[in-house]
Amino acid sequence: MGTITTADGTSIHYKDWGAGQPVVFSHGWPLNADAWDNQLRLVAEHGYRAIAHDRRGHGRSDQPWHGNDMDTYADDLAGLLASLDLREAVLVGHSTGGGEVVRAIGRHGTGRISKVVLLGAVPPLMLQTEANPEGLPPDAFDALREGVRADRAQFYHELSVPFYGADRPTASVSQGLRDAFWLQSMQVGAKAAYDCVRQFSETDFTDDLRRIDVPTFFAHGDDDQIVPIVAAARKAVHLVKDATLKVYPGAPHGLYGAYEEEFNADLLTFLAS
């Protein structure tokens, strides 16, 4: 494990496992790099260099008052690639991390990037607007902010239910997995958690998606209760020149069980292609 220091002095924590072509993972809100541990180990065991960072304000990275915005998140990710001098990197982003990856390409291009994987990712735009009627209404995100503000410990516990689809009749989500979600969520700073809601919900990534010029694999569950597929992958895939979409029937937002196993196999296949 290591750290880099950004231009504004923020320390960003990252994991760096294995050797080979780099695969860089960006996590969802309100989690941290640990959310990708299974995939980090998987790709490292298959001959890749697996890297994942804690977004500023999250996990073991610094919690600055300023910079909790998508442009800065993207610049931090680009800074990680530059600091480690990564070449031909594959970027993998989940949820908010997908937005971070897409905005990083929009601002910094694909000079160091060979492929992109977007899992349950927020682009092109989560918020419902006149031009994006499939999105979620503003009060859905107001409820998230209120949960973070009022009693975040209980809020994160309850959020793990729709995150993993534990409210579905056939779900088999373990208490341990929900506890791990809570533990990671409690490591994000209160200010960063609150600010990040606006960033993943109101940022329009349409122009960033159009700038992606490398093969891109969209993966999304059609029972995703956090980032509904209708306003996300089903629209975003048409904005990227060389993109494919795989829909996982009945799958939730968070990876676990058979859904995780199927995604892991698809990830390895895409990396090798």
XYZ file of N, CA and C in Angstrom, residues 22 31 61 70 79 84 96 101 110 135 142 146 165-166 202 212 237 239 243 248-249 252 259:
69
model
N -1.459 -2.841 -15.979
C -2.205 -2.295 -14.838
C -3.719 -2.279 -15.055
N -18.093 3.971 -0.286
C -17.160 2.901 0.063
C -15.712 3.348 -0.118
N -7.668 7.905 2.764
C -7.160 9.152 2.184
C -7.520 10.326 3.086
N -16.455 16.309 -8.717
C -16.099 15.300 -9.710
C -14.840 15.663 -10.484
N -3.858 11.847 -11.637
C -2.599 12.027 -10.927
C -2.016 10.715 -10.445
N 2.356 6.908 -10.870
C 2.855 5.531 -10.986
C 3.346 5.244 -12.399
N -20.317 5.612 -8.584
C -19.638 6.907 -8.627
C -18.251 6.773 -9.238
N -14.089 7.741 -13.529
C -13.311 7.258 -14.680
C -13.664 8.042 -15.941
N -7.091 9.567 -23.178
C -6.820 8.140 -22.985
C -5.368 7.779 -23.301
N -34.402 9.757 -15.352
C -33.606 9.874 -14.134
C -34.454 9.848 -12.874
N -32.072 14.183 -2.092
C -32.248 14.916 -0.832
C -32.347 13.940 0.341
N -30.034 13.815 3.673
C -30.632 13.883 5.001
C -30.206 12.677 5.848
N -29.769 -5.466 -2.886
C -31.041 -6.097 -3.202
C -31.501 -7.074 -2.148
N -31.147 -6.809 -0.883
C -31.503 -7.735 0.198
C -32.995 -7.758 0.478
N -25.780 14.914 -9.979
C -26.055 16.071 -10.829
C -25.016 16.298 -11.921
N -14.539 9.112 -25.106
C -13.893 7.808 -24.903
C -13.627 7.168 -26.263
N -24.291 3.595 -23.276
C -23.626 2.745 -24.267
C -23.729 3.324 -25.677
N -23.405 6.410 -26.410
C -22.590 7.619 -26.496
C -21.102 7.322 -26.659
N -18.370 0.402 -27.780
C -18.898 -0.035 -26.483
C -19.820 -1.230 -26.623
N -27.291 -7.963 -16.617
C -27.354 -9.125 -15.735
C -28.770 -9.211 -15.166
N -29.565 -10.163 -15.635
C -30.965 -10.231 -15.199
C -31.103 -10.405 -13.692
N -28.518 -6.825 -8.559
C -28.602 -5.541 -7.852
C -27.425 -4.629 -8.195
N -23.871 -13.204 -9.165
C -23.656 -11.996 -9.961
C -22.177 -11.634 -9.981
